[in-house]
Coordinates of C-alpha atoms in Angstrom, one line a residue:
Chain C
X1274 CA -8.8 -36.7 111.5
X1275 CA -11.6 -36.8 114.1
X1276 CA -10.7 -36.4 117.3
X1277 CA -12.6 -36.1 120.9
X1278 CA -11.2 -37.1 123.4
X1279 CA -13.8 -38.3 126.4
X1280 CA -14.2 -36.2 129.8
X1281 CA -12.4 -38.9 131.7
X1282 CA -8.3 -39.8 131.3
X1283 CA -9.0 -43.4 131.4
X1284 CA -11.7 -44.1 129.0
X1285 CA -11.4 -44.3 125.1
X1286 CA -11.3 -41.4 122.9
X1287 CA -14.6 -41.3 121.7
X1288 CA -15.9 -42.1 117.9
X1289 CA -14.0 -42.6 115.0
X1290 CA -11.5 -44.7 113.2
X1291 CA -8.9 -42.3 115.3
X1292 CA -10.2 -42.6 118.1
X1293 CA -7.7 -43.2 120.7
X1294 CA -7.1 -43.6 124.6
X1295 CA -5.2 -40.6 127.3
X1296 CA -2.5 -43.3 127.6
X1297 CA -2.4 -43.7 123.7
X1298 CA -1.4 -40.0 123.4
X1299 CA 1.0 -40.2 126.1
X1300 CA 3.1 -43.0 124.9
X1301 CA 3.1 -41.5 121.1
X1302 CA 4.1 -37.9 122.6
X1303 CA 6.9 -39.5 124.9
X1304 CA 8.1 -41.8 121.6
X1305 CA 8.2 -38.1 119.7
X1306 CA 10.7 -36.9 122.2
X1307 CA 13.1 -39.6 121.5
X1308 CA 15.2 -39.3 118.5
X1309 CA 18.7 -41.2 117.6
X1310 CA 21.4 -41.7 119.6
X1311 CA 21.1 -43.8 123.1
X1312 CA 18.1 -44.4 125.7
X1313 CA 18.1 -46.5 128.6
X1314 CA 15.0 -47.5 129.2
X1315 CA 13.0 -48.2 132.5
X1316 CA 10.3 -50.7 132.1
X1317 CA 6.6 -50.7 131.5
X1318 CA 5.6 -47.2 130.2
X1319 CA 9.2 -46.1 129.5
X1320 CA 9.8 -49.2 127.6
X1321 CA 6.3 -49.0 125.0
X1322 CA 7.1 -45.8 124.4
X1323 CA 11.2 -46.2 123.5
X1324 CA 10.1 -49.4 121.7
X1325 CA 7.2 -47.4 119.6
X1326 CA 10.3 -44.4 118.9
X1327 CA 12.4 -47.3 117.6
X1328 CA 9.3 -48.3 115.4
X1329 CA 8.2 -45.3 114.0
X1330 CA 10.9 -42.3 113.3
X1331 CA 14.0 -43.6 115.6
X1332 CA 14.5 -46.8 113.8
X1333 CA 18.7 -46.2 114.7
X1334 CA 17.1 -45.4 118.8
X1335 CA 19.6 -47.9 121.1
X1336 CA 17.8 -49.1 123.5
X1337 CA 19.7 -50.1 127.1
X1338 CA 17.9 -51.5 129.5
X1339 CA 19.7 -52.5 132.6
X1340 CA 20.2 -56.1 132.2
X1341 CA 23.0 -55.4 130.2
X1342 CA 21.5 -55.5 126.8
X1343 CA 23.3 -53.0 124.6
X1344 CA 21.0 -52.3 121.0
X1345 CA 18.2 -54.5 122.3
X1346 CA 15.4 -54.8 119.0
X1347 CA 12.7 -56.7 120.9
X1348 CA 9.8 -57.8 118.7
X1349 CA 7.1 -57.2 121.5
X1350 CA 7.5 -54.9 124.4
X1351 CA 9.4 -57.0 126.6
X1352 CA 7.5 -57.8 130.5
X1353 CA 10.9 -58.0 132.4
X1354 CA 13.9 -56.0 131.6
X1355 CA 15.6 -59.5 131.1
X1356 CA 13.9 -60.9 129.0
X1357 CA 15.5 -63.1 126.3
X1358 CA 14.5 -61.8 123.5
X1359 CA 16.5 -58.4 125.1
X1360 CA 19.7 -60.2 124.9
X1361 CA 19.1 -62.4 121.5
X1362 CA 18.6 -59.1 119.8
X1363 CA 21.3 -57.0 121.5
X1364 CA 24.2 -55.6 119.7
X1365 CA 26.4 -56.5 122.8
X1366 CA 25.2 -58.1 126.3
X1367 CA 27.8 -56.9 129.2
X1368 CA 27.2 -57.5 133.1
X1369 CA 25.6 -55.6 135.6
X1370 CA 28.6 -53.7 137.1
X1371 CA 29.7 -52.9 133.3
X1372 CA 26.3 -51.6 132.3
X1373 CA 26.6 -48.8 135.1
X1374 CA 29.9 -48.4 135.7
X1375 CA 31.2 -48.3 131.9
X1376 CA 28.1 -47.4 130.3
X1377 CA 26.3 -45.4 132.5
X1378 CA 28.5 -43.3 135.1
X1379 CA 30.8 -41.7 133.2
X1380 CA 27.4 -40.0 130.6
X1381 CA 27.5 -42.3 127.7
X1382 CA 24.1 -42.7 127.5
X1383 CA 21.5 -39.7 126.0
X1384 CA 18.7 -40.1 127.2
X1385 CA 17.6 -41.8 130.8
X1386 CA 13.7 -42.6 130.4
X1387 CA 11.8 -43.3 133.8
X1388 CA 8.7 -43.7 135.5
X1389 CA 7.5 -42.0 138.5
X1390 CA 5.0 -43.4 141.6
X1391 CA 5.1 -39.5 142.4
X1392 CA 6.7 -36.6 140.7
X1393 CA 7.4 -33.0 142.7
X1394 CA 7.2 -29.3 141.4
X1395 CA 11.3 -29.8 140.5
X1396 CA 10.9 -33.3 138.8
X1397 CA 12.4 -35.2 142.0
X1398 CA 11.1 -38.9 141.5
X1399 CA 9.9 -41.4 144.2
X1400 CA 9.5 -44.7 143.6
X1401 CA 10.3 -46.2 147.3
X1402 CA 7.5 -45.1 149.5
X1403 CA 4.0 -43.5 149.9
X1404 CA 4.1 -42.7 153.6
X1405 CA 6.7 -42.4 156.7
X1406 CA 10.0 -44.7 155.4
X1407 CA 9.4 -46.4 158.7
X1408 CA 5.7 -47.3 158.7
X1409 CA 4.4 -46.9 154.8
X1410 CA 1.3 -46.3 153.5
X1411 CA 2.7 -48.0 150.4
X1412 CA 5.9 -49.9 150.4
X1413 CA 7.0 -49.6 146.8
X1414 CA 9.4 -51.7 144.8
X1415 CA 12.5 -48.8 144.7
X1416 CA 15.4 -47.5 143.5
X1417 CA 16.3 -50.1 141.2
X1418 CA 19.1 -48.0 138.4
X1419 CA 17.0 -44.6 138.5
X1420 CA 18.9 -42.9 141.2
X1421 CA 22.4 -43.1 138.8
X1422 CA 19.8 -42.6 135.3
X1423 CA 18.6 -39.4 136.6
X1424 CA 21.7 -38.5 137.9
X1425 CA 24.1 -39.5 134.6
X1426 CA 22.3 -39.7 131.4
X1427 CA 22.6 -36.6 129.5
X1428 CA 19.1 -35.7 129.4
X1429 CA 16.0 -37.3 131.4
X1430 CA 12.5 -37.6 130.3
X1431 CA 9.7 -38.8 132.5
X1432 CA 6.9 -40.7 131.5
X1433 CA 3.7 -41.0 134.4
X1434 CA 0.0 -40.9 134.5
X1435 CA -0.9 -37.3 136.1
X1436 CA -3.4 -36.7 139.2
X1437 CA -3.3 -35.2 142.5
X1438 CA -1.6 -38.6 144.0
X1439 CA 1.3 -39.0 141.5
X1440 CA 2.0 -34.8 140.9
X1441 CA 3.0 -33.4 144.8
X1442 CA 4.4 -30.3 145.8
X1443 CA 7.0 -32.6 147.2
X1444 CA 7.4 -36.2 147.3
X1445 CA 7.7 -38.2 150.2
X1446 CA 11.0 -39.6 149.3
X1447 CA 13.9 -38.6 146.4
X1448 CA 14.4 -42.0 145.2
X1449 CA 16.0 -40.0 142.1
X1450 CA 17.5 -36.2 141.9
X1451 CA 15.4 -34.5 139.1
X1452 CA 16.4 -30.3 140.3
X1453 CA 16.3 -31.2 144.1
X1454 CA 14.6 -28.2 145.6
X1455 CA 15.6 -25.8 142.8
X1456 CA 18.8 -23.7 140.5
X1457 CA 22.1 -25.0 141.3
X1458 CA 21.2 -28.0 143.6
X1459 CA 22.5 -30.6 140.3
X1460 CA 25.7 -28.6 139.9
X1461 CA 26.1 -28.5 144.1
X1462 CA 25.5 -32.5 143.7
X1463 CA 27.9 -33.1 141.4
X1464 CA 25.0 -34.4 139.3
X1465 CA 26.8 -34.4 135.5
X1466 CA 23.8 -35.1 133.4
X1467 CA 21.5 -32.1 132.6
X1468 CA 18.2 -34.0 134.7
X1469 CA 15.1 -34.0 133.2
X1470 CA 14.3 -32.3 130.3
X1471 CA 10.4 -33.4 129.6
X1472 CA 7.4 -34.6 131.5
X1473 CA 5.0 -36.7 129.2
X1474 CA 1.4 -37.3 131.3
X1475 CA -1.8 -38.5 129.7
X1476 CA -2.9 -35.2 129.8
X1477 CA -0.4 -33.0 128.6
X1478 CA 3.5 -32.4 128.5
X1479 CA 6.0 -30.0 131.4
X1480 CA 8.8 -29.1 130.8
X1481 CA 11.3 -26.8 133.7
X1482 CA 11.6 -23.4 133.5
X1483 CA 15.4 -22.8 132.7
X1484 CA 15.7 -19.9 135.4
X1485 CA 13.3 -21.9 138.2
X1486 CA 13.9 -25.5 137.4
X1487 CA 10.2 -26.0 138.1
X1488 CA 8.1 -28.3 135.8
X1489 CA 5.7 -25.5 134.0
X1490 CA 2.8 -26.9 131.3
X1491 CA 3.9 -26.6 127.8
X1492 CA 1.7 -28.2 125.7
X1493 CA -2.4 -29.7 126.5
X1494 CA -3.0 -33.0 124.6
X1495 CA -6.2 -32.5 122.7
X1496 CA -9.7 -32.1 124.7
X1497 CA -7.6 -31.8 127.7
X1498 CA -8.5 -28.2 129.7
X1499 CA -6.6 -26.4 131.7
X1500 CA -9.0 -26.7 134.3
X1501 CA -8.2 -30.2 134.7
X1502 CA -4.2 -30.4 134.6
X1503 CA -4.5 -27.7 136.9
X1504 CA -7.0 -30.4 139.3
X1505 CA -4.4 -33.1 138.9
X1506 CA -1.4 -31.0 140.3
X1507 CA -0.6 -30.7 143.8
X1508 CA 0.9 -27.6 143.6
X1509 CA 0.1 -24.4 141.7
X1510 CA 1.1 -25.0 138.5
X1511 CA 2.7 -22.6 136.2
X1512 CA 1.3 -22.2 132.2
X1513 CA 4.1 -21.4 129.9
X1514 CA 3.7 -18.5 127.4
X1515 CA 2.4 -20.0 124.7
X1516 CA 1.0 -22.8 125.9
X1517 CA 0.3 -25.3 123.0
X1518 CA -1.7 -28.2 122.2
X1519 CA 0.0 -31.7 120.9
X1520 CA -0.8 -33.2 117.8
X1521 CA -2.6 -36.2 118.1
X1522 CA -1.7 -39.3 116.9
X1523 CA -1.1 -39.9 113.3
X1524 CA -2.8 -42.7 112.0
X1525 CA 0.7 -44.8 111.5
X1526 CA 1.7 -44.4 115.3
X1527 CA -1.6 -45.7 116.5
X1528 CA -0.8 -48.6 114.2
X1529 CA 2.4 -49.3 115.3
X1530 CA 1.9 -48.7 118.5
X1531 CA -0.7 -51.1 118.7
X1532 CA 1.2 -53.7 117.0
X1533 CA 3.3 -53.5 119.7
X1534 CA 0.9 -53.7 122.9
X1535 CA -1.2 -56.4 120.9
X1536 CA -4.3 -53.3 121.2
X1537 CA -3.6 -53.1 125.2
X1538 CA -3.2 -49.4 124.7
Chain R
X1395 CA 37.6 -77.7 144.8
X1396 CA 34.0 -78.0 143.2
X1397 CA 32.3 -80.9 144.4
X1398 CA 29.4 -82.2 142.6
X1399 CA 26.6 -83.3 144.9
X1400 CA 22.3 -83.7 145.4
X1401 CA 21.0 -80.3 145.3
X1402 CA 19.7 -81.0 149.1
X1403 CA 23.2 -82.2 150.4
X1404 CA 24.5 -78.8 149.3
X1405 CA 22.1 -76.9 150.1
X1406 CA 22.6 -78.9 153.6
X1407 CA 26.4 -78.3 153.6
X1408 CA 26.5 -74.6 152.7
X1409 CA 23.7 -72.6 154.2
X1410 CA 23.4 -72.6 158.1
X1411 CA 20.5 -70.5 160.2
X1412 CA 21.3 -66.8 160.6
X1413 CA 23.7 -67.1 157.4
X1414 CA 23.9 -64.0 154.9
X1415 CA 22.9 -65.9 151.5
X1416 CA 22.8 -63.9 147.6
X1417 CA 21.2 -65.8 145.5
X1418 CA 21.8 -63.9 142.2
X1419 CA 20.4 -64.0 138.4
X1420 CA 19.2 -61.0 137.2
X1421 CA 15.9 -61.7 135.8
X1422 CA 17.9 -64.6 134.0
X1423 CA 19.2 -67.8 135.8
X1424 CA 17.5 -67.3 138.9
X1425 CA 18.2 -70.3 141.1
X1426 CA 14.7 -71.2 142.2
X1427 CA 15.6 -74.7 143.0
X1428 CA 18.0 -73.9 145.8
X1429 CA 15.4 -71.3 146.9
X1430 CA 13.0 -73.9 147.5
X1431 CA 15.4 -76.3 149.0
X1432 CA 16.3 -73.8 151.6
X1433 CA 13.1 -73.2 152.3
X1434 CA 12.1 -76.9 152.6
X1435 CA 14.6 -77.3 154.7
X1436 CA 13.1 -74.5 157.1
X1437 CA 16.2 -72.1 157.7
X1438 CA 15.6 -69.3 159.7
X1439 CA 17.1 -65.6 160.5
X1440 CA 18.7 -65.0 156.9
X1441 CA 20.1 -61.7 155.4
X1442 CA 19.2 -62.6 152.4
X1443 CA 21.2 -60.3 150.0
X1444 CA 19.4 -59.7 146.3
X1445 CA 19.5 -56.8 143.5
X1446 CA 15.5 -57.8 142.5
X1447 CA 14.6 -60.0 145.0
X1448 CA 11.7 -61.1 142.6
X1449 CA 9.5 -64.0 143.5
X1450 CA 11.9 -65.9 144.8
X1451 CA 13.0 -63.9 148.0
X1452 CA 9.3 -63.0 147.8
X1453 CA 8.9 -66.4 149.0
X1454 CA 11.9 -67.2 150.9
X1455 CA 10.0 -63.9 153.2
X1456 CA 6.8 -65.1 153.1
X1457 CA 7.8 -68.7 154.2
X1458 CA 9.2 -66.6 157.5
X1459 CA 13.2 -67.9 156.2
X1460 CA 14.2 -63.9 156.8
X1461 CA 15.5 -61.6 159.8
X1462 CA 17.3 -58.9 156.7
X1463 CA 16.6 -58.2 153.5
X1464 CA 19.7 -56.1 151.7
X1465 CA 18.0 -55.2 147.8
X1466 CA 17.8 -52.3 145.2
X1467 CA 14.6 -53.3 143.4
X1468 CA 11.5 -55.1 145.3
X1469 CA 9.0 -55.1 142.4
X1470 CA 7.7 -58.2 140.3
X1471 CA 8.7 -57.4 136.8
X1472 CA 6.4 -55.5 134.5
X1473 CA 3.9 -56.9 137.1
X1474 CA 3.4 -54.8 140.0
X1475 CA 4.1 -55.3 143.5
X1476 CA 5.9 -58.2 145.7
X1477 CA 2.7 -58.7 148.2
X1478 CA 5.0 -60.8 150.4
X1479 CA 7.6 -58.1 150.7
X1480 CA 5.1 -55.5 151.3
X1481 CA 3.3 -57.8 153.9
X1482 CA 6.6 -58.2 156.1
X1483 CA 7.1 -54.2 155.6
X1484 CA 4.0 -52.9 156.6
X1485 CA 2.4 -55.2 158.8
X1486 CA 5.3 -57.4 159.9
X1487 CA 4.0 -60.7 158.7
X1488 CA 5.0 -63.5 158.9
X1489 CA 7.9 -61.5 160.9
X1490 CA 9.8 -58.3 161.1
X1491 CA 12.0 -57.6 158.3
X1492 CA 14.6 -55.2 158.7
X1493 CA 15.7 -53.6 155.1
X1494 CA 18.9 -52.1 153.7
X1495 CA 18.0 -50.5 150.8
X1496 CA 20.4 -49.4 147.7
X1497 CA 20.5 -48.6 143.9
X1498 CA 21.4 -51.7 141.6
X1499 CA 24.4 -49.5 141.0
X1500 CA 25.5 -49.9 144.7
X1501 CA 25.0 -53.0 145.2
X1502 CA 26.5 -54.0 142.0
X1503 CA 29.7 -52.4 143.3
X1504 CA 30.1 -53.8 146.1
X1505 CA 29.8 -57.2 145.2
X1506 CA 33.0 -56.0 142.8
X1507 CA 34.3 -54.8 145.9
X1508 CA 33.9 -58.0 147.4
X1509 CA 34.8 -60.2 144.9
X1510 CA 38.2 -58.0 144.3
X1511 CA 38.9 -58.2 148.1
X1512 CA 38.7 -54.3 148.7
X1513 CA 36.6 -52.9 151.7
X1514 CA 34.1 -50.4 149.9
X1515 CA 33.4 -49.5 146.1
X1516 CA 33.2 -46.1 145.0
X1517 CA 30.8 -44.7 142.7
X1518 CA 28.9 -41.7 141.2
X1519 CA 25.6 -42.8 143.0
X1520 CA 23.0 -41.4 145.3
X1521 CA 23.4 -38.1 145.8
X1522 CA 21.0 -36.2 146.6
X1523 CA 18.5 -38.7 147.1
X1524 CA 17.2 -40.0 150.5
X1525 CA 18.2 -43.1 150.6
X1526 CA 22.5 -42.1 152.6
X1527 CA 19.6 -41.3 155.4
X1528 CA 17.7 -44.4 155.9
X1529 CA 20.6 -46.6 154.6
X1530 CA 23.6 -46.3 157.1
X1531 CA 26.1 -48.1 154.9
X1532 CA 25.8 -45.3 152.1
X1533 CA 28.5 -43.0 153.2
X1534 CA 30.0 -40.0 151.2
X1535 CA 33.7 -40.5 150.8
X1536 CA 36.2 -37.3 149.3
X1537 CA 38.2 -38.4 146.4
X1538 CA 42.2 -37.9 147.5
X1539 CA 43.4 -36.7 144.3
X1540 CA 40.4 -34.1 143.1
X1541 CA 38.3 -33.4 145.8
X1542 CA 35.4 -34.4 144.9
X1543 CA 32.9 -35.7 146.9
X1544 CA 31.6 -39.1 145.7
X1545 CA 29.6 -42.3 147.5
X1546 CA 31.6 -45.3 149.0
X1547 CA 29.2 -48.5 150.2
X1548 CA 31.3 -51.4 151.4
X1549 CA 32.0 -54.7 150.1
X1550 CA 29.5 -57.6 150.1
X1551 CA 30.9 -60.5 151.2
X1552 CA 27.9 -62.9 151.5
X1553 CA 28.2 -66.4 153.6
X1554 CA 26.6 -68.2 150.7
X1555 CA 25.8 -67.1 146.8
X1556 CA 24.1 -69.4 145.3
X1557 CA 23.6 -68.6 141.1
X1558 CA 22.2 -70.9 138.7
X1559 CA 24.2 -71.6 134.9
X1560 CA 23.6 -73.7 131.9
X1561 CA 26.0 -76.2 132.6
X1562 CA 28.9 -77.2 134.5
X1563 CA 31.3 -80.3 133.5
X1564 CA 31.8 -83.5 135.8
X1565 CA 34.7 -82.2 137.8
X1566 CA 32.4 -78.8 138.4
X1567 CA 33.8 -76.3 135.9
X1568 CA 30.5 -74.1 134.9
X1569 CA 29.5 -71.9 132.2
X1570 CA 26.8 -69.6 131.7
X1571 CA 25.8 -67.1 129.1
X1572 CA 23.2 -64.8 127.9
X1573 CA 22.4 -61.7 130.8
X1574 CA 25.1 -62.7 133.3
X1575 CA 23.9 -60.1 135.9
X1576 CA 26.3 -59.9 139.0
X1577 CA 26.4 -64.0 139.3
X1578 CA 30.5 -64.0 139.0
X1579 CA 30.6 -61.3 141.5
X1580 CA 28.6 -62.9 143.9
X1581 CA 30.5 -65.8 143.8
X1582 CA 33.3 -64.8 143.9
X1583 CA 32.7 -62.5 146.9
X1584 CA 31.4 -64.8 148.8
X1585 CA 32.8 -67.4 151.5
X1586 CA 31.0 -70.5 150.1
X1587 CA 29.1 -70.6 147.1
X1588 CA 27.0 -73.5 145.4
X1589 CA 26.2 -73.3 141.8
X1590 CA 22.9 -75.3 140.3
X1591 CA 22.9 -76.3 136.5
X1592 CA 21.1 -77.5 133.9
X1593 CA 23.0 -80.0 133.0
X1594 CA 26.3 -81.5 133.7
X1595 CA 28.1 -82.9 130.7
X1596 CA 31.2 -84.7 129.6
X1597 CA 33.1 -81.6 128.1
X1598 CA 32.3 -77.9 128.2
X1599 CA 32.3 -76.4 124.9
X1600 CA 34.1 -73.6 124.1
X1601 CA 31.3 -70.7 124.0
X1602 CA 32.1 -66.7 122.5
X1603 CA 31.1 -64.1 125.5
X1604 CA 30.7 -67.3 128.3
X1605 CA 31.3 -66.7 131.3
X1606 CA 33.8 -69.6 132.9
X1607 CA 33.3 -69.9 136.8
X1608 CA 36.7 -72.7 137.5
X1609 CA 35.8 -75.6 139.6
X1610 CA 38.3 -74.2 142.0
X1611 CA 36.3 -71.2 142.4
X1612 CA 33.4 -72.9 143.7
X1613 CA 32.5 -75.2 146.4
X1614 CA 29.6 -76.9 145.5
X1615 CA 27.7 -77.7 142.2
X1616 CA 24.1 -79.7 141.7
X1617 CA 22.6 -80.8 139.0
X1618 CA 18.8 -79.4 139.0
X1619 CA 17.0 -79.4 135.4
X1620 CA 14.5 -76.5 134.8
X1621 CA 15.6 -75.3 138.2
X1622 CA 15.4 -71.3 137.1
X1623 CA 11.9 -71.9 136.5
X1624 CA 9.7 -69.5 135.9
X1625 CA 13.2 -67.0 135.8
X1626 CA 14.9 -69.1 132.2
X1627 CA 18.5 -70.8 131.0
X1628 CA 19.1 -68.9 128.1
X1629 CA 19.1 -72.3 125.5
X1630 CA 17.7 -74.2 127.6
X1631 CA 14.4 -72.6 128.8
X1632 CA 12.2 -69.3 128.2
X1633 CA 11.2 -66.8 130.9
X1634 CA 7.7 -67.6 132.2
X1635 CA 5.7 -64.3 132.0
X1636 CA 2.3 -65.9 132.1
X1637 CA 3.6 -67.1 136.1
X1638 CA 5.3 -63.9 136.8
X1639 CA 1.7 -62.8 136.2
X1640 CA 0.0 -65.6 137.8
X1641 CA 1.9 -64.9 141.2
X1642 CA 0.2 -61.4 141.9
X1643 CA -2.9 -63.3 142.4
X1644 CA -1.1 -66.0 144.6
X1645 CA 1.1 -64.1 146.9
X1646 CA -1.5 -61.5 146.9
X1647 CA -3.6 -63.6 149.9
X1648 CA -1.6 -65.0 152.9
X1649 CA -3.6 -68.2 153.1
X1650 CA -3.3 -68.6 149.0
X1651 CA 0.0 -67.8 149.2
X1652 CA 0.8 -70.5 152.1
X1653 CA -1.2 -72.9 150.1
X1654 CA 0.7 -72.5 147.1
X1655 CA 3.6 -73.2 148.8
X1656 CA 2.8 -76.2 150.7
X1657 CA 1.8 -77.9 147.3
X1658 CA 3.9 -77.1 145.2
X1659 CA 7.6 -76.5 147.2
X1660 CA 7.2 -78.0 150.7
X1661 CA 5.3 -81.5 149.5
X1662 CA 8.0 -81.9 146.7
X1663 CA 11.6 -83.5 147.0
X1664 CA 14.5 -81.5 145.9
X1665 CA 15.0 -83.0 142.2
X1666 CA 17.7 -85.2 142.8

């Protein structure tokens, strides 16, 4: 396999039949980290990537999306996370107040997958406001179910385009807990769920240190320098020993994926 | 007692200026119809009360019907943002709105709070975040038994919810099925609540995993065809992305936006 990916996150991988796109490789790595058992899925990148995971190796993933729809199997991606196709394909479809009470609040669910408008040093996620609360820069949609995801599924993983906008030495609002401001803060919380356990970026993968809590690089995706993680993170960023690169994507995920985003990357 | 009457006449009837009003569907069986007869009927100082207040309370806002918006998610669906919403945040137009922000959680629980006639709901939610600071009625709360410290909001208890369903029956009996969302909460927490449908027919047929809201449960039901549209009626319709799309370009302008509206809500009658 050829592989070289351009300078620029954006743009296309360059030549090849392999060639592939910086969002390509993130949504096949986050669909690695996803394996049997239960996900409840946020939508847009979170839902691709679950979606590809159900496609590819995880074809027993459930996928809950916070509609209500228990085992959804949606053909396509679906825009809205109540769609119908959500709820025609679901093993079970149960109300709001069930889906969190039930389902999610007492730690059911394994895996909680999420976006992020901005991410901090200890995973905390915003997704309410760039800017003062009271006058914002950017008034952004909010909370929606993330809060009680991070805070209840078993494990979290985080999905989100890295730069020095979106990776902040703190955010400017905890919509949802990841460590709060480091060791113990989850446990002080009464947080049950063991908060996120992977960062998937188009440029590489973080994972926390288990004695700081603070998101450290683990693997590069290919072509991707350290140089330039290190440019789009606004804080110092720590390299894990043995720092690793991912493998690209295999011929079949690029198929599958694109199968699924009709080639929309 | 359900009475079955003209969309407009309910609408009329139920909702009054300064009202609190939920008007539920998540994503599915949004009641659009009633949306747009409240706003044709130019009703002013709402709370309006929503989990994803979606387009619809994106144009309830923009059409200046709103004092207070009480919500968990403000986004358009797999979209982007709700430029009306963000307009009346951050520069006040067409007017001030004053938020109260939660989790869908939250509010989830306390419309079960208020539907089951209890003061607050209790949950696992929140903590740690920021939003107990800018949200006053997200209050920690020590559980008597074990200690532990949890989150109580308290119970919604709207004015008006107004949800849409498939069908209802001629003496106002309705059913609805498919993603069910918090509609028979809201109802039932509220004072008055008007319900739109599909269709009203002879007989409801028995339906596995329905949801049955009794006629005495409800005060008003209208008959108003395609009146999720572009949310869907499971059976009846399909959930019209290509709008939800469409919209970011319309409510992205203020005078596009107002344009919008005046053609295709204000210079149109309720259905029937």
């Amino acid at each position: 396999m050829t592989v070289s990916p351009s300078a620029s996150s954006a743009s296309t991988a360059s030549s090849g039949a392999d060639a592939y796109t910086a969002d390509e490789m993130m949504t096949v790595a986050a669909a690695r980290r996803l394996r049997s058992g239960s996900c409840f899925v946020g939508i847009g990148l979170p839902s691709v990537a679950a979606n590809l995971a159900r496609r590819t190796h995880a074809p027993d993933l459930v996928l809950i999306y916070e509609s209500g729809t228990i085992g959804a199997k949606p053909g396509r991606p679906p825009l809205s996370i109540g769609d119908g196709e959500l709820a025609e394909t679901a093993d079970a479809v149960v109300s709001v107040p069930e889906i969190f009470n039930y389902w999610l609040q007492p730690g059911r669910i394994g895996v909680g997958f999420l976006g992020a408008a901005q991410i901090d040093r200890f995973a905390n996620i915003n997704t309410t406001v760039i800017g003062p609360y009271d006058d914002p820069k950017v008034r952004l949609p909010g909370a929606g179910g993330a809060p009680e995801i991070a805070a209840s599924c078993r494990e979290v993983t985080v999905i989100v385009r890295q730069s020095p906008r979106t990776f902040v030495e703190r955010v400017d609002f905890v919509t949802s807990v990841g460590f709060g401001s480091g060791p113990g803060d989850r446990e002080r919380l009464g947080l049950r769920g063991s908060g996120p356990r992977t960062v998937i970026t188009d440029l590489g993968v973080l994972e926390p240190d288990p004695a700081t809590c603070e998101l450290v690089l683990t693997h590069l995706h290919p072509g991707v320098t350290l140089d330039r993680v290190r440019a789009a993170t606004g804080w110092d960023l720590t390299v894990a020993p043995g720092l690793r690169e991912t493998e690209p994507p295999t011929a079949r995920e690029l198929a599958a994926l694109r199968a699924l985003t009709g080639g929309r990357g | 007692m359900a009475t079955v009457v003209p969309l407009a006449e309910a609408v009329g009837n139920l909702v009054h200026d300064g009202d609190s009003v939920a008007m539920e569907g998540f994503t599915h069986l949004i009641p659009y119809a009633a949306g747009h007869e409240i706003i044709r009927q130019g009703h002013r100082g709402l709370t309006l009360i929503r989990m994803t207040p979606d387009l619809i309370y994106d144009q309830l806002i923009g059409m200046g019907c709103a004092r207070r918006l009480v919500f968990s998610w403000g986004g358009n669906p797999g979209v982007g943002s709700l430029h009306r919403f963000r307009d009346a945040v951050q520069n006040h137009w067409p007017a001030p709105l004053e938020i109260e922000e939660h989790s869908h959680a939250g509010i989830a629980n306390a419309y079960v709070a208020g539907a089951s006639g209890l003061p607050f709901a209790v949950l696992r939610g929140y903590r740690g975040t920021d939003l107990p600071s800018r949200t006053p009625n997200i209050r920690p709360i020590t559980c008597p038994f074990t200690g532990e410290e949890l989150t109580a909001v308290p119970a919604i208890n709207p004015d008006v919810a107004i949800v849409h369903a498939q069908r209802a029956d001629r003496r106002g009996n309705v059913q609805l099925w498919g993603i069910t969302g918090v509609q028979k909460e809201a109802v039932l927490a509220a004072r008055r609540s008007l319900v739109t449908v599909e269709e009203i027919v002879e007989e409801l047929e028995p339906r596995p995993g329905a949801v049955v809201l009794p006629e005495w449960a409800i005060t008003h039901v209208s008959e108003a065809p395609l009146g999720s549209h572009p949310s869907y009626s499971a059976g009846y319709t399909v959930r019209d992305n290509d709008f939800y799309q469409a919209w970011d370009g319309i409510a992205r302008d203020r005078d596009t936006f107002l344009a919008w509206m005046d053609e295709n809500v204000l210079d149109r009658k309720a259905a029937r």
